């Protein structure tokens, strides 16, 4: 039998300090997440300096917990994987420096991972049958991409947002209707009490770019709707706004993903990133994929939002390809998918 490959993975690109031990790519032995959300809530969004400082305070403890819960020792690790971009530079640097130090100390290879490639790989954890090629919709706080996963570690971006990311739109609209940070989960909840047909919000289409997205017009439409009601001294109905806004986002995400899957002759579709935890998006994707004879894959909500297990899975496939990083690995805040690191 082949030897087990154990990877210690570290993720610190935004406001979660996370470490995980993943065996043979898809078996999560531990997945520790220390969230800073409560701290950033006070400011209505992530404050980069606070994020970096908290990562420094928490990182050792989170790694120790991950090792302990997995019932292994650092010496059992075959490689150290770490998110090196994109993300907040000061936050990324904490994880990268830590990973380098451990890799040097135990003399095991270092693997720099792209955060979005990690989100995509989250789909492998619970879907043991999923193998490339497939199409993946990645929707997070900072990114909205349609990615062709051609093979393990081989990606082609075929669509992207021209302005706001889907999660960013959720967070901004949530703030406008008086919900706290992060807004996505709260809109998801409130929308269940609202009428999604109450307000006809726009669905932007970009000429000549059928798989691209734009959410800034939708965000402005929500703000205009609120201003208009205020001027007319009419009551706002936050649940109807949440439901109508969410429906507009879900509508474009689903229709563009299905169109791309058909045009590219794909029979498998996956979703990933924080917004992939959205219940309306998951339901609409399930229905549309069934109607179009596409097999849908999605991670549990805990693997949709930021975590290190997904980084461990992505690291494993880079490990098999012999894609190791040198000790000159740096934090790259605007790292492109597929770019060397
Ligand atoms: O992937 P993620 O944890 O971090 C980034 O890489 O950005 O995504 C965070 C984003 C936030 O914008 C948050 O509001 C959104 O994902 N989000 C949701 C839901 N859960 C998290 N958006 C809509 N519905 C949800 N249930
Ligand atoms: Zn993320």
CSV table of C-alpha atoms and ligand atoms in Angstrom, one decimal:
chain,number,residue,atom,x,y,z
A,1,UNK,CA,0.0,0.0,0.0
A,2,UNK,CA,1.2,3.5,-0.8
A,3,UNK,CA,2.5,5.6,2.1
A,4,UNK,CA,0.0,8.1,3.5
A,5,UNK,CA,0.7,11.8,2.7
A,6,UNK,CA,-0.1,14.1,5.6
A,7,UNK,CA,-0.1,17.9,5.0
A,8,UNK,CA,-0.3,20.7,7.5
A,9,UNK,CA,-2.1,23.6,6.0
A,10,UNK,CA,-2.3,27.2,7.1
A,11,UNK,CA,-4.7,30.0,6.0
A,12,UNK,CA,-4.5,33.6,7.1
A,13,UNK,CA,-5.5,35.6,4.0
A,14,UNK,CA,-8.4,37.6,5.6
A,15,UNK,CA,-10.0,37.4,9.0
A,16,UNK,CA,-9.8,33.7,9.9
A,17,UNK,CA,-6.7,32.2,11.4
A,18,UNK,CA,-6.9,28.6,10.3
A,19,UNK,CA,-4.8,25.4,10.4
A,20,UNK,CA,-5.7,21.8,9.3
A,21,UNK,CA,-4.1,18.4,8.9
A,22,UNK,CA,-5.3,16.7,5.7
A,23,UNK,CA,-4.4,13.1,4.8
A,24,UNK,CA,-4.1,11.9,1.2
A,25,UNK,CA,-5.8,15.0,-0.1
A,26,UNK,CA,-9.4,14.4,0.9
A,27,UNK,CA,-9.4,13.1,4.5
A,28,UNK,CA,-9.6,16.0,7.0
A,29,UNK,CA,-8.0,14.9,10.2
A,30,UNK,CA,-8.4,18.4,11.9
A,31,UNK,CA,-9.8,21.7,10.8
A,32,UNK,CA,-9.3,24.5,13.3
A,33,UNK,CA,-10.7,28.0,12.6
A,34,UNK,CA,-10.2,31.0,14.9
A,35,UNK,CA,-12.5,33.7,13.6
A,36,UNK,CA,-11.9,37.4,14.1
A,37,UNK,CA,-15.5,38.4,13.0
A,38,UNK,CA,-16.6,39.6,16.4
A,39,UNK,CA,-13.7,42.0,16.5
A,40,UNK,CA,-14.2,43.4,13.0
A,41,UNK,CA,-17.9,43.7,13.4
A,42,UNK,CA,-17.3,46.8,15.5
A,43,UNK,CA,-15.9,48.6,12.4
A,44,UNK,CA,-18.4,47.2,9.9
A,45,UNK,CA,-15.7,45.3,7.9
A,46,UNK,CA,-12.2,43.8,8.1
A,47,UNK,CA,-9.6,46.2,9.4
A,48,UNK,CA,-6.3,44.9,7.9
A,49,UNK,CA,-3.9,46.0,10.7
A,50,UNK,CA,-6.1,44.4,13.4
A,51,UNK,CA,-6.3,41.2,11.2
A,52,UNK,CA,-2.5,40.9,11.0
A,53,UNK,CA,-2.0,41.5,14.7
A,54,UNK,CA,-4.7,38.9,15.6
A,55,UNK,CA,-3.2,36.3,13.3
A,56,UNK,CA,0.2,36.7,15.0
A,57,UNK,CA,-1.5,36.3,18.4
A,58,UNK,CA,-3.4,33.1,17.4
A,59,UNK,CA,-1.3,31.3,14.8
A,60,UNK,CA,0.8,29.1,17.1
A,61,UNK,CA,-2.2,28.0,19.2
A,62,UNK,CA,-4.3,27.2,16.1
A,63,UNK,CA,-1.5,25.1,14.6
A,64,UNK,CA,-0.9,23.3,17.9
A,65,UNK,CA,-4.6,22.5,18.1
A,66,UNK,CA,-4.7,21.2,14.6
A,67,UNK,CA,-1.8,18.9,15.2
A,68,UNK,CA,-3.2,17.7,18.6
A,69,UNK,CA,-6.7,17.0,17.2
A,70,UNK,CA,-5.3,15.1,14.3
A,71,UNK,CA,-3.3,12.9,16.8
A,72,UNK,CA,-0.1,13.4,14.9
A,73,UNK,CA,3.2,15.2,15.5
A,74,UNK,CA,4.8,17.8,13.3
A,75,UNK,CA,7.4,15.2,12.3
A,76,UNK,CA,4.6,13.1,10.7
A,77,UNK,CA,3.9,15.9,8.1
A,78,UNK,CA,5.1,15.3,4.6
A,79,UNK,CA,4.7,19.0,3.5
A,80,UNK,CA,3.5,22.4,4.7
A,81,UNK,CA,0.9,24.1,2.6
A,82,UNK,CA,0.0,27.8,3.0
A,83,UNK,CA,-2.1,30.4,1.3
A,84,UNK,CA,0.3,33.0,-0.3
A,85,UNK,CA,-2.3,35.1,-2.1
A,86,UNK,CA,-4.5,36.8,-3.0
A,87,UNK,CA,-5.6,38.5,0.2
A,88,UNK,CA,-4.5,41.2,2.7
A,89,UNK,CA,-0.7,41.4,2.5
A,90,UNK,CA,0.0,41.7,6.2
A,91,UNK,CA,-2.4,38.9,7.0
A,92,UNK,CA,-1.0,36.6,4.4
A,93,UNK,CA,2.6,37.3,5.6
A,94,UNK,CA,1.9,35.8,9.0
A,95,UNK,CA,0.9,32.5,7.5
A,96,UNK,CA,3.7,32.4,5.0
A,97,UNK,CA,6.4,33.2,7.5
A,98,UNK,CA,5.0,30.6,9.9
A,99,UNK,CA,4.8,27.9,7.2
A,100,UNK,CA,8.4,28.7,6.1
A,101,UNK,CA,9.7,28.4,9.6
A,102,UNK,CA,8.0,25.0,10.2
A,103,UNK,CA,9.1,23.7,6.8
A,104,UNK,CA,12.7,24.7,7.6
A,105,UNK,CA,12.5,23.3,11.1
A,106,UNK,CA,11.2,19.8,10.1
A,107,UNK,CA,12.9,19.8,6.7
A,108,UNK,CA,9.7,19.1,4.6
A,109,UNK,CA,8.7,20.9,1.4
A,110,UNK,CA,6.8,24.2,1.4
A,111,UNK,CA,3.8,24.6,-0.9
A,112,UNK,CA,2.4,28.0,-1.7
A,113,UNK,CA,-1.4,27.8,-2.5
A,114,UNK,CA,-3.7,30.2,-4.3
A,115,UNK,CA,-6.7,31.0,-2.0
A,116,UNK,CA,-9.3,30.6,-4.8
A,117,UNK,CA,-7.7,27.3,-6.0
A,118,UNK,CA,-8.2,26.3,-2.3
A,119,UNK,CA,-11.9,27.2,-2.4
A,120,UNK,CA,-12.3,25.1,-5.5
A,121,UNK,CA,-10.5,22.1,-3.9
A,122,UNK,CA,-12.9,22.3,-0.9
A,123,UNK,CA,-15.3,20.4,-3.2
A,124,UNK,CA,-13.0,17.3,-3.2
A,125,UNK,CA,-13.2,16.9,0.6
A,126,UNK,CA,-16.8,15.5,0.8
A,127,UNK,CA,-17.3,14.5,-2.8
A,128,UNK,CA,-14.9,11.6,-3.1
A,129,UNK,CA,-16.1,10.9,-6.7
A,130,UNK,CA,-15.4,14.4,-8.0
A,131,UNK,CA,-12.6,14.5,-10.5
A,132,UNK,CA,-11.7,17.2,-13.1
A,133,UNK,CA,-12.7,18.3,-15.6
A,134,UNK,CA,-15.6,20.4,-14.2
A,135,UNK,CA,-16.8,24.0,-14.2
A,136,UNK,CA,-16.6,25.9,-10.9
A,137,UNK,CA,-18.4,29.0,-9.8
A,138,UNK,CA,-16.3,30.7,-7.2
A,139,UNK,CA,-18.2,33.3,-5.2
A,140,UNK,CA,-16.5,34.9,-2.1
A,141,UNK,CA,-16.1,38.2,-0.4
A,142,UNK,CA,-13.4,39.3,-2.8
A,143,UNK,CA,-13.9,37.2,-5.9
A,144,UNK,CA,-16.5,36.1,-8.4
A,145,UNK,CA,-15.1,33.8,-11.1
A,146,UNK,CA,-16.2,31.1,-13.4
A,147,UNK,CA,-13.3,28.6,-13.6
A,148,UNK,CA,-12.8,25.6,-15.9
A,149,UNK,CA,-11.0,23.0,-13.8
A,150,UNK,CA,-9.2,21.2,-16.6
A,151,UNK,CA,-7.2,18.9,-14.3
A,152,UNK,CA,-5.8,18.9,-10.8
A,153,UNK,CA,-3.9,22.2,-10.5
A,154,UNK,CA,-4.9,23.3,-14.0
A,155,UNK,CA,-7.3,26.2,-14.2
A,156,UNK,CA,-8.7,28.6,-16.8
A,157,UNK,CA,-10.8,31.6,-15.8
A,158,UNK,CA,-13.6,32.0,-18.3
A,159,UNK,CA,-15.7,34.7,-16.5
A,160,UNK,CA,-15.2,37.2,-13.7
A,161,UNK,CA,-16.8,40.2,-12.1
A,162,UNK,CA,-16.1,43.6,-13.6
A,163,UNK,CA,-16.6,45.4,-10.3
A,164,UNK,CA,-17.9,44.2,-7.0
A,165,UNK,CA,-17.6,40.5,-5.9
A,166,UNK,CA,-20.9,38.8,-5.1
A,167,UNK,CA,-20.1,38.6,-1.4
A,168,UNK,CA,-19.1,42.3,-1.4
A,169,UNK,CA,-22.5,43.1,-2.8
A,170,UNK,CA,-24.2,41.1,0.0
A,171,UNK,CA,-22.1,42.8,2.6
A,172,UNK,CA,-22.8,46.4,1.2
A,173,UNK,CA,-26.5,45.8,0.8
A,174,UNK,CA,-26.7,44.3,4.3
A,175,UNK,CA,-25.1,47.4,5.7
A,176,UNK,CA,-27.6,49.7,3.8
A,177,UNK,CA,-30.6,47.9,5.3
A,178,UNK,CA,-29.2,48.0,8.8
A,179,UNK,CA,-27.7,44.4,9.1
A,180,UNK,CA,-24.3,43.8,10.6
A,181,UNK,CA,-21.1,42.4,9.2
A,182,UNK,CA,-20.7,40.0,7.5
A,183,UNK,CA,-24.0,40.6,5.7
A,184,UNK,CA,-24.3,37.5,3.5
A,185,UNK,CA,-25.5,35.1,6.2
A,186,UNK,CA,-27.9,37.7,7.6
A,187,UNK,CA,-29.4,38.5,4.2
A,188,UNK,CA,-29.8,34.8,3.6
A,189,UNK,CA,-31.8,34.5,6.8
A,190,UNK,CA,-33.9,37.6,6.4
A,191,UNK,CA,-34.7,36.8,2.8
A,192,UNK,CA,-36.7,33.8,3.9
A,193,UNK,CA,-39.3,36.1,5.4
A,194,UNK,CA,-39.5,38.4,2.3
A,195,UNK,CA,-41.1,38.3,-1.1
A,196,UNK,CA,-38.4,37.9,-3.8
A,197,UNK,CA,-40.8,39.4,-6.4
A,198,UNK,CA,-41.5,42.5,-4.4
A,199,UNK,CA,-38.9,44.7,-6.2
A,200,UNK,CA,-37.6,44.2,-9.7
A,201,UNK,CA,-33.9,44.8,-9.3
A,202,UNK,CA,-31.6,44.8,-12.4
A,203,UNK,CA,-29.7,41.7,-13.8
A,204,UNK,CA,-26.7,43.2,-15.5
A,205,UNK,CA,-25.3,41.6,-18.7
A,206,UNK,CA,-22.0,42.6,-20.2
A,207,UNK,CA,-22.0,42.9,-24.0
A,208,UNK,CA,-19.6,40.5,-25.7
A,209,UNK,CA,-18.7,38.8,-22.4
A,210,UNK,CA,-21.4,36.2,-21.7
A,211,UNK,CA,-19.8,34.8,-18.6
A,212,UNK,CA,-18.8,38.0,-16.8
A,213,UNK,CA,-20.6,39.6,-13.9
A,214,UNK,CA,-21.3,43.1,-12.6
A,215,UNK,CA,-22.9,43.8,-9.2
A,216,UNK,CA,-22.3,47.5,-8.7
A,217,UNK,CA,-25.4,48.5,-10.7
A,218,UNK,CA,-27.5,46.2,-8.5
A,219,UNK,CA,-26.0,47.6,-5.3
A,220,UNK,CA,-26.8,51.2,-6.6
A,221,UNK,CA,-30.4,50.1,-7.5
A,222,UNK,CA,-30.9,49.0,-3.9
A,223,UNK,CA,-29.5,52.3,-2.5
A,224,UNK,CA,-31.7,54.3,-4.9
A,225,UNK,CA,-34.7,52.3,-3.8
A,226,UNK,CA,-34.0,53.1,-0.2
A,227,UNK,CA,-33.4,56.8,-0.9
A,228,UNK,CA,-36.6,57.0,-2.9
A,229,UNK,CA,-38.7,55.5,0.0
A,230,UNK,CA,-37.0,57.8,2.4
A,231,UNK,CA,-37.8,60.9,0.3
A,232,UNK,CA,-41.4,59.8,0.0
A,233,UNK,CA,-41.4,59.1,3.7
A,234,UNK,CA,-42.6,55.5,3.1
A,235,UNK,CA,-41.6,52.5,5.3
A,236,UNK,CA,-39.0,50.2,4.0
A,237,UNK,CA,-39.4,46.4,4.1
A,238,UNK,CA,-36.0,45.0,4.8
A,239,UNK,CA,-37.1,41.4,4.2
A,240,UNK,CA,-38.5,42.1,0.8
A,241,UNK,CA,-35.4,44.1,-0.2
A,242,UNK,CA,-33.2,41.2,1.0
A,243,UNK,CA,-35.2,38.6,-0.9
A,244,UNK,CA,-35.4,40.6,-4.1
A,245,UNK,CA,-31.7,41.5,-4.0
A,246,UNK,CA,-30.7,38.0,-3.3
A,247,UNK,CA,-32.9,36.7,-6.1
A,248,UNK,CA,-31.2,39.1,-8.6
A,249,UNK,CA,-27.7,37.8,-7.5
A,250,UNK,CA,-28.7,34.2,-7.6
A,251,UNK,CA,-30.4,34.6,-11.0
A,252,UNK,CA,-27.3,35.8,-12.7
A,253,UNK,CA,-24.9,33.5,-11.0
A,254,UNK,CA,-27.0,30.4,-11.9
A,255,UNK,CA,-27.9,31.4,-15.4
A,256,UNK,CA,-24.4,32.2,-16.4
A,257,UNK,CA,-22.9,29.1,-14.8
A,258,UNK,CA,-25.5,26.9,-16.6
A,259,UNK,CA,-24.8,28.6,-19.9
A,260,UNK,CA,-21.1,28.3,-19.6
A,261,UNK,CA,-21.4,24.6,-18.6
A,262,UNK,CA,-23.5,23.9,-21.8
A,263,UNK,CA,-21.3,26.0,-24.1
A,264,UNK,CA,-18.1,24.2,-22.9
A,265,UNK,CA,-19.8,20.7,-22.9
A,266,UNK,CA,-19.3,20.1,-19.2
A,267,UNK,CA,-21.5,17.6,-17.4
A,268,UNK,CA,-20.2,18.5,-13.9
A,269,UNK,CA,-20.6,21.8,-12.0
A,270,UNK,CA,-19.3,22.9,-8.6
A,271,UNK,CA,-19.8,26.0,-6.5
A,272,UNK,CA,-17.2,27.3,-3.9
A,273,UNK,CA,-16.5,30.3,-1.6
A,274,UNK,CA,-18.4,32.0,1.2
A,275,UNK,CA,-21.4,32.9,-1.0
A,276,UNK,CA,-21.7,29.2,-2.0
A,277,UNK,CA,-23.1,28.7,1.6
A,278,UNK,CA,-26.1,30.8,0.6
A,279,UNK,CA,-29.3,28.6,0.8
A,280,UNK,CA,-31.1,30.3,-2.1
A,281,UNK,CA,-28.1,29.9,-4.4
A,282,UNK,CA,-27.7,26.2,-3.4
A,283,UNK,CA,-31.4,25.5,-4.0
A,284,UNK,CA,-31.5,27.3,-7.4
A,285,UNK,CA,-28.3,25.6,-8.5
A,286,UNK,CA,-29.8,22.2,-7.6
A,287,UNK,CA,-32.9,22.8,-9.6
A,288,UNK,CA,-31.2,24.2,-12.6
A,289,UNK,CA,-28.6,21.5,-12.7
A,290,UNK,CA,-31.2,18.8,-12.5
A,291,UNK,CA,-33.3,20.5,-15.3
A,292,UNK,CA,-30.1,20.6,-17.5
A,293,UNK,CA,-28.8,17.1,-16.7
A,294,UNK,CA,-25.7,18.5,-14.9
A,295,UNK,CA,-24.3,16.9,-11.8
A,296,UNK,CA,-23.9,19.5,-9.0
A,297,UNK,CA,-21.2,19.4,-6.3
A,298,UNK,CA,-21.0,21.8,-3.3
A,299,UNK,CA,-19.1,21.8,0.0
A,300,UNK,CA,-20.7,21.9,3.4
A,301,UNK,CA,-21.0,25.5,4.6
A,302,UNK,CA,-18.0,25.1,6.9
A,303,UNK,CA,-15.8,24.3,3.8
A,304,UNK,CA,-17.4,27.2,1.8
A,305,UNK,CA,-16.1,30.0,4.0
A,306,UNK,CA,-12.4,30.4,4.7
A,307,UNK,CA,-10.7,27.3,6.2
A,308,UNK,CA,-7.3,25.6,6.0
A,309,UNK,CA,-8.6,22.1,5.1
A,310,UNK,CA,-9.3,23.3,1.5
A,311,UNK,CA,-5.7,24.6,1.4
A,312,UNK,CA,-4.5,21.2,2.5
A,313,UNK,CA,-6.4,19.5,-0.3
A,314,UNK,CA,-5.0,22.0,-2.9
A,315,UNK,CA,-1.5,21.4,-1.4
A,316,UNK,CA,-1.8,17.7,-1.8
A,317,UNK,CA,-2.4,17.9,-5.6
A,318,UNK,CA,0.5,20.3,-5.9
A,319,UNK,CA,2.6,17.9,-3.9
A,320,UNK,CA,1.8,15.1,-6.3
A,321,UNK,CA,2.8,17.3,-9.2
A,322,UNK,CA,6.1,18.2,-7.4
A,323,UNK,CA,5.1,21.9,-7.3
A,324,UNK,CA,7.1,23.1,-4.3
A,325,UNK,CA,7.9,26.6,-3.3
A,326,UNK,CA,11.3,28.0,-2.3
A,327,UNK,CA,12.1,29.9,0.9
A,328,UNK,CA,11.7,33.1,-1.2
A,329,UNK,CA,7.9,32.4,-1.2
A,330,UNK,CA,6.2,35.8,-0.6
A,331,UNK,CA,2.7,37.0,0.1
A,332,UNK,CA,1.2,38.2,-3.2
A,333,UNK,CA,-1.9,40.2,-2.5
A,334,UNK,CA,-3.1,40.2,-6.2
A,335,UNK,CA,-1.9,36.7,-7.1
A,336,UNK,CA,-3.6,35.4,-10.3
A,337,UNK,CA,-5.1,31.9,-10.6
A,338,UNK,CA,-2.5,29.5,-12.0
A,339,UNK,CA,0.3,32.0,-11.5
A,340,UNK,CA,3.7,30.5,-10.4
A,341,UNK,CA,4.6,31.0,-6.7
B,1,LIG,O1,-14.8,32.8,1.1
B,1,LIG,P1,-15.0,33.8,2.2
B,1,LIG,O2,-15.1,33.2,3.6
B,1,LIG,O3,-13.9,34.8,2.2
B,1,LIG,C1,-13.3,35.4,1.1
B,1,LIG,O4,-12.4,34.7,0.5
B,1,LIG,O5,-13.7,36.5,0.7
B,1,LIG,O6,-16.3,34.6,1.8
B,1,LIG,C2,-16.8,35.6,2.7
B,1,LIG,C3,-18.1,36.2,2.0
B,1,LIG,C4,-18.6,37.4,2.7
B,1,LIG,O7,-18.9,38.4,1.8
B,1,LIG,C5,-19.9,36.8,3.3
B,1,LIG,O8,-21.0,37.8,3.5
B,1,LIG,C6,-20.3,35.8,2.3
B,1,LIG,O9,-19.1,35.2,1.9
B,1,LIG,N1,-21.2,34.8,2.8
B,1,LIG,C7,-22.5,34.6,2.4
B,1,LIG,C8,-23.1,33.6,3.2
B,1,LIG,N2,-22.1,33.1,4.0
B,1,LIG,C9,-21.0,33.9,3.8
B,1,LIG,N3,-23.2,35.3,1.4
B,1,LIG,C10,-24.5,34.9,1.2
B,1,LIG,N4,-25.1,33.9,1.9
B,1,LIG,C11,-24.5,33.2,2.9
B,1,LIG,N5,-25.1,32.3,3.6
B,2,LIG,ZN1,-12.1,32.9,0.9
